[in-house]
CSV table of C-alpha atoms in Angstrom, one decimal:
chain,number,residue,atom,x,y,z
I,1,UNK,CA,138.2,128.6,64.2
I,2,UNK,CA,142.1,127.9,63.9
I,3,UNK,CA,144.4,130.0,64.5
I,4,UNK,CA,146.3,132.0,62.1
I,5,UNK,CA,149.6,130.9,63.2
I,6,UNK,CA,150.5,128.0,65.0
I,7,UNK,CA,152.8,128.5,67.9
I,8,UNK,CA,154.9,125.8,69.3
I,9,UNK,CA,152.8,125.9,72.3
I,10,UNK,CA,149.9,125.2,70.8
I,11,UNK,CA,151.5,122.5,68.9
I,12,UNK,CA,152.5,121.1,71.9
I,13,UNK,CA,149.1,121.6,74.0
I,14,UNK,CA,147.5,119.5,70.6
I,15,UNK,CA,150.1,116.9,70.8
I,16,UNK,CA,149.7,116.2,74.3
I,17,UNK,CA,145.8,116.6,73.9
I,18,UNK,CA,146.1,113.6,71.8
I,19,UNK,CA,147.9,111.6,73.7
I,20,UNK,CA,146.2,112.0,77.2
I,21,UNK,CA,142.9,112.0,76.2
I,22,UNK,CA,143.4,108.8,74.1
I,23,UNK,CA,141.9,105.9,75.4
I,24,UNK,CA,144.7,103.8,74.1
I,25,UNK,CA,148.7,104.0,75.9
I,26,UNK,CA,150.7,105.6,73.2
I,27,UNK,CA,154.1,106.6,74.3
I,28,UNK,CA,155.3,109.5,72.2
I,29,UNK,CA,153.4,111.8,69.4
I,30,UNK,CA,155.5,113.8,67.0
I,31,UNK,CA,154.3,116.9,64.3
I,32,UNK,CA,157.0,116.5,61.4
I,33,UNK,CA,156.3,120.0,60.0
I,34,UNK,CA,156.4,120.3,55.8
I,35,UNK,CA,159.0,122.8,55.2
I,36,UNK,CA,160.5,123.4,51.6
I,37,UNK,CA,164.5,122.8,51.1
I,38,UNK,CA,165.9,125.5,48.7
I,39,UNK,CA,168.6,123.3,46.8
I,40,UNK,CA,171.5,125.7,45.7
I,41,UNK,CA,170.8,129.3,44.5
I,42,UNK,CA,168.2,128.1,42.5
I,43,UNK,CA,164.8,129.0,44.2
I,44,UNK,CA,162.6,127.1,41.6
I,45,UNK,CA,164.4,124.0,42.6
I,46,UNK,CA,162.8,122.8,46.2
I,47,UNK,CA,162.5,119.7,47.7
I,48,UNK,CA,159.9,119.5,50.1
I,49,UNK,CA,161.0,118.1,53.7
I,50,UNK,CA,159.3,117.0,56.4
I,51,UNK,CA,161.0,118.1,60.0
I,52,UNK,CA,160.6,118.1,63.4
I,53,UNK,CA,157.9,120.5,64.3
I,54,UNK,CA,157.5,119.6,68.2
I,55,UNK,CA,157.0,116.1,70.0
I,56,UNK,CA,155.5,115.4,73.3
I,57,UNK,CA,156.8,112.2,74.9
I,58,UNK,CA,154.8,110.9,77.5
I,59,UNK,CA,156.7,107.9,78.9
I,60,UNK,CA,156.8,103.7,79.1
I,61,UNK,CA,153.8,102.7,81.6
I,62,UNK,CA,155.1,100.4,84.4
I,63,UNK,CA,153.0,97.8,83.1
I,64,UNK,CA,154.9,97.9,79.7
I,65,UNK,CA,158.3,98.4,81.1
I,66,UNK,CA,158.0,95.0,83.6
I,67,UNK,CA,156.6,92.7,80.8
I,68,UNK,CA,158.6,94.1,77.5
I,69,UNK,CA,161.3,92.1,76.6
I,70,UNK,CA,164.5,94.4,77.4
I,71,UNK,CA,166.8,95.7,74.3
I,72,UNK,CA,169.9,94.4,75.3
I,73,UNK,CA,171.8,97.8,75.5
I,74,UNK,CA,175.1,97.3,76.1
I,75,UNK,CA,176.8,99.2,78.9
I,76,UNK,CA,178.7,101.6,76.7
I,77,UNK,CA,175.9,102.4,74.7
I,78,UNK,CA,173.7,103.4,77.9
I,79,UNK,CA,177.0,105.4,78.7
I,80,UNK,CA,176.6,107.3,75.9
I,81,UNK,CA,173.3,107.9,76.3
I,82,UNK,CA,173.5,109.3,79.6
I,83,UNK,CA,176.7,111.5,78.4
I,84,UNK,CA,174.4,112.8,75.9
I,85,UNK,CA,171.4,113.6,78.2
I,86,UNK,CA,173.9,115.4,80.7
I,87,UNK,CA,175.4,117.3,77.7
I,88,UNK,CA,172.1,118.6,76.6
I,89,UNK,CA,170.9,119.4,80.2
I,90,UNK,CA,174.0,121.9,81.0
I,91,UNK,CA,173.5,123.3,77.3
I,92,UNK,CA,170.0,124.2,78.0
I,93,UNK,CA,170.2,125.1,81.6
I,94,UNK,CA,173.7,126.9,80.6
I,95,UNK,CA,171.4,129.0,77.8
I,96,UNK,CA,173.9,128.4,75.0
I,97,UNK,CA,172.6,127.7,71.6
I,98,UNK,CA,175.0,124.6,70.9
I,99,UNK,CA,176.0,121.5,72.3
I,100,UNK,CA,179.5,121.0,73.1
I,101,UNK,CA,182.0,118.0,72.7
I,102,UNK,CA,182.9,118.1,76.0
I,103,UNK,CA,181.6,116.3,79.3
I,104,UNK,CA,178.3,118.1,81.0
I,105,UNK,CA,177.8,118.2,84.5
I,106,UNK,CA,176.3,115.8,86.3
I,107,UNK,CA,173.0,115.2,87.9
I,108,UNK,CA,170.1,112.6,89.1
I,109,UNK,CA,169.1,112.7,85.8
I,110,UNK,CA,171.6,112.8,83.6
I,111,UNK,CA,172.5,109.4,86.3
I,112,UNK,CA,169.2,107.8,85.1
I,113,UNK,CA,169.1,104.7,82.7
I,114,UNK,CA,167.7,106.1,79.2
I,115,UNK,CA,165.0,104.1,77.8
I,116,UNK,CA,164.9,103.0,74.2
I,117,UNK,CA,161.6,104.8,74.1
I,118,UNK,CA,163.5,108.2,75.1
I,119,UNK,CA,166.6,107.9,73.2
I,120,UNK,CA,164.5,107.1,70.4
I,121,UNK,CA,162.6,110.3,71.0
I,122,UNK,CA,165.3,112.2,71.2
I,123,UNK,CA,167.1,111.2,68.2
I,124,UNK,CA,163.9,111.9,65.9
I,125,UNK,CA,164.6,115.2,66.6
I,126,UNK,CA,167.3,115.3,64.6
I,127,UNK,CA,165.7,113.4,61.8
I,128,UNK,CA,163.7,114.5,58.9
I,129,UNK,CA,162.2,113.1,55.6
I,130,UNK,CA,161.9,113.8,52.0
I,131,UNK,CA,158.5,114.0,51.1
I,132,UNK,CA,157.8,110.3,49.9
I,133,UNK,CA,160.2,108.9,51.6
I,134,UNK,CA,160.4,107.5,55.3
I,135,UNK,CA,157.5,106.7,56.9
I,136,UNK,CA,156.2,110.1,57.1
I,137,UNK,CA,156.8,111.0,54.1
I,138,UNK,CA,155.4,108.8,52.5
I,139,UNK,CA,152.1,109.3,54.6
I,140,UNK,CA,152.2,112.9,53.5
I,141,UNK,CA,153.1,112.5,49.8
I,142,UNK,CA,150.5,109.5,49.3
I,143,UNK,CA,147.7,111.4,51.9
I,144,UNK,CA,146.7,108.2,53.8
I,145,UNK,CA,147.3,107.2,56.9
I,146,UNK,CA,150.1,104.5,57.7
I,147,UNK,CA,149.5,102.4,60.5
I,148,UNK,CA,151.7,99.8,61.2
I,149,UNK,CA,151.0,97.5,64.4
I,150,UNK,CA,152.7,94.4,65.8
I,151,UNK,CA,156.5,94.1,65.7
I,152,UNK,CA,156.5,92.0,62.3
I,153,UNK,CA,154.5,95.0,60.8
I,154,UNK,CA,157.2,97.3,61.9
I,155,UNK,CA,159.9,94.6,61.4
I,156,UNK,CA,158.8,94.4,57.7
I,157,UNK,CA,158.6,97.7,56.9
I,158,UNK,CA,160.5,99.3,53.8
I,159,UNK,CA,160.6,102.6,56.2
I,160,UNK,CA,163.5,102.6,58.4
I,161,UNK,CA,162.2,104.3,60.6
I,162,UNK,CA,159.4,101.6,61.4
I,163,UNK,CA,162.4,98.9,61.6
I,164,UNK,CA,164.2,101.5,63.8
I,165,UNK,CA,161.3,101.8,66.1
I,166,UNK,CA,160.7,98.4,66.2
I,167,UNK,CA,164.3,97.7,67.4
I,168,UNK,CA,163.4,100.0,70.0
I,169,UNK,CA,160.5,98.3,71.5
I,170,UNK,CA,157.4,100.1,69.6
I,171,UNK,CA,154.7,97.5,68.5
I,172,UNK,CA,152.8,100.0,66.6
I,173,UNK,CA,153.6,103.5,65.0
I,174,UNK,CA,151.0,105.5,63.0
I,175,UNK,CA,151.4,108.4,60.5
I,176,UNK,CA,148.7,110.8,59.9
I,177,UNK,CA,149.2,113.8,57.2
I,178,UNK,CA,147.9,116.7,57.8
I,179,UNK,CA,147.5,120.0,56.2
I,180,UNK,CA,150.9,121.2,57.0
I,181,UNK,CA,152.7,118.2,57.9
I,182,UNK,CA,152.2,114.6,59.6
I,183,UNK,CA,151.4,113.3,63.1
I,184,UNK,CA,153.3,110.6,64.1
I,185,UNK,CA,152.4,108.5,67.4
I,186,UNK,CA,154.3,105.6,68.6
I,187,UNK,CA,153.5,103.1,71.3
I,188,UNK,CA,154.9,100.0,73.0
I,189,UNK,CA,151.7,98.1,73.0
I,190,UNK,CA,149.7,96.6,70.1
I,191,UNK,CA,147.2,99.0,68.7
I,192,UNK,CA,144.4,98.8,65.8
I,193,UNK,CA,143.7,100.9,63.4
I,194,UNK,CA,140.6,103.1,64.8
I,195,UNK,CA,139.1,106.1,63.2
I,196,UNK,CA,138.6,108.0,66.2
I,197,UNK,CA,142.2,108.8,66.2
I,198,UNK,CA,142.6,109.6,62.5
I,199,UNK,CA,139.6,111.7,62.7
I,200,UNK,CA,141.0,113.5,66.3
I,201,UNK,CA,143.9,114.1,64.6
I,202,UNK,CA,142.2,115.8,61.7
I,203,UNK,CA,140.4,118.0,63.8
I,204,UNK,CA,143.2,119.1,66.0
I,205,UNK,CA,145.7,119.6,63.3
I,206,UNK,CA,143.4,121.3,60.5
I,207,UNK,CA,145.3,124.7,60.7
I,208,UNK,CA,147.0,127.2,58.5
I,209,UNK,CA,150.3,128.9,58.4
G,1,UNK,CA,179.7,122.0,67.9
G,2,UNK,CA,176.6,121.5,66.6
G,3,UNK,CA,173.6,124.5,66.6
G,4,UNK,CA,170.1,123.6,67.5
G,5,UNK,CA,166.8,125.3,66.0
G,6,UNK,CA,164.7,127.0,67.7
G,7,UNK,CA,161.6,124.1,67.5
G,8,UNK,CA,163.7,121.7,68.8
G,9,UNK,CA,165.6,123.5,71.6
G,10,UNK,CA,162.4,124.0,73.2
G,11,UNK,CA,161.3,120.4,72.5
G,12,UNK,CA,164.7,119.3,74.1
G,13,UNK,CA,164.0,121.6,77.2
G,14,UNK,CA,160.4,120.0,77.6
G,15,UNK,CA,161.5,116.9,77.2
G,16,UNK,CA,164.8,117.2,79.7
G,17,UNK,CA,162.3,118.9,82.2
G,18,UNK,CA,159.6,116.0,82.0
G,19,UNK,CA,162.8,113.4,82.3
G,20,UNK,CA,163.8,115.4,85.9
G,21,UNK,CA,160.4,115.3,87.0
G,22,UNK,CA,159.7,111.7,86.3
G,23,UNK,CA,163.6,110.6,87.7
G,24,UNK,CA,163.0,112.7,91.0
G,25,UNK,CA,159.5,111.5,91.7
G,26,UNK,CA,160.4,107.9,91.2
C-alpha cells in the first residue's frame, strides 16, 4: 500500500528504481512536486506550481559521450560551471544553508569538465512551472503524457524547456503526471514512446500526501 | 546570497556526492 507520506528518500529510491531498472539509457529522472503559490495575503488566490521535488541523475554512458556531437561550450562558460560546482561543494560540505558569492575551494571535482547533461540537471533545480505551462506543466494540467523524442521534436517544441534540453544534447524528454506532481526523464539517446514506462511510473508514483 | 530548500539541498548533496564518486573512479 503507499505510504502516507512520501519522504525524499523514498522519492529518490523511486526515481532511481526507474531509471536502473529501465531497459532503455535515460540519463536523468526528475519528480516536479505540485505545490500551491499563495499570491499576496489573499489565500483564495493560488496558483498552482510545479517544483523540484527530488532528481536522480544517473550520468552520459561512454558510448553516448564518444559519438554525441560536443556542445561547443566555450572556455569561460565551462569556467563558470566548475566555479559553481566548487561553490556548492564547500556550501554543503561547509553545512551552511546558502551559497556564497565568493570563490569555493577547490578539488578533483570541482577540477572536472561539467557536462551539459549535469549542468542541465543542476539548473532544473532551480526551475519550476506554472501549472499549464512548461513542459511539465502542461503534462500535469492536460493529464497525458508528453513525450518528445528526436532533437527536431525537442527543437520544435513550444516548451522551453524541451528546446533547452535539446541544446543540451537530450534526444528525448518525457513528462508523466502523476497524482501529486510530474516525472520527468531525459535521455541522450532516441527513445519511443512505450507504455511500460508510463505504466511503471504510475505504479511507483501513485501516493498521497 | 542565495538560501536553498530543504528538497533541493539534499538533491544537490546527492548529486555533488555521485559527481566525486564518478570523477575519482575515472
Amino acid at each position: 500500500p503507499p505510504p502516507p507520506h512520501v519522504t525524499e528518500d523514498t522519492l529518490q529510491q523511486r526515481l532511481q528504481a526507474l531509471i536502473e531498472g529501465a531497459r532503455e539509457s535515460w540519463t536523468y529522472a526528475v519528480f516536479w512536486q505540485l505545490s500551491h503559490d499563495f499570491a499576496g495575503e489573499d489565500v483564495s488566490n493560488t496558483a498552482a506550481l510545479l517544483s523540484w521535488g527530488d532528481g536522480y541523475y544517473k550520468g552520459e554512458e561512454e558510448r553516448n559521450s564518444r559519438k554525441r556531437k560536443p556542445n561547443p561550450v566555450s572556455a569561460a562558460e565551462q569556467e563558470h560551471r566548475k566555479r559553481v560546482i566548487r561553490e556548492l561543494n564547500s556550501l554543503i560540505s561547509g553545512g551552511g544553508g546558502t551559497v556564497s558569492s565568493g570563490g569555493g575551494s577547490s578539488d578533483e571535482a570541482g577540477d572536472e569538465d561539467v557536462s551539459d547533461t549535469e549542468w542541465f540537471f543542476l539548473v532544473s533545480m532551480t526551475q519550476s512551472f506554472v501549472n499549464g505551462s512548461g513542459l511539465p506543466g502542461r503534462a500535469f494540467s492536460s493529464s497525458r503524457t508528453i513525450w518528445l523524442s528526436g532533437s527536431n521534436a525537442l527543437a520544435g517544441s513550444s516548451c522551453e524547456r524541451a528546446r533547452q534540453g535539446q541544446v543540451y544534447g537530450l534526444e528525448t524528454m518525457v513528462c508523466i503526471p502523476t497524482q501529486n506532481g510530474v516525472v520527468e526523464l531525459g535521455s541522450l539517446e532516441i527513445i519511443h514512446q512505450s507504455s511500460d514506462l508510463v505504466e511503471k511510473v504510475n505504479s511507483f508514483f501513485s501516493f498521497n500526501g | 546570497t542565495v538560501a536553498l530548500p530543504q528538497a533541493r539541498k539534499a538533491s544537490l548533496a546527492r548529486f555533488l556526492e555521485k559527481r566525486k564518486e564518478r570523477v575519482t573512479s575515472a
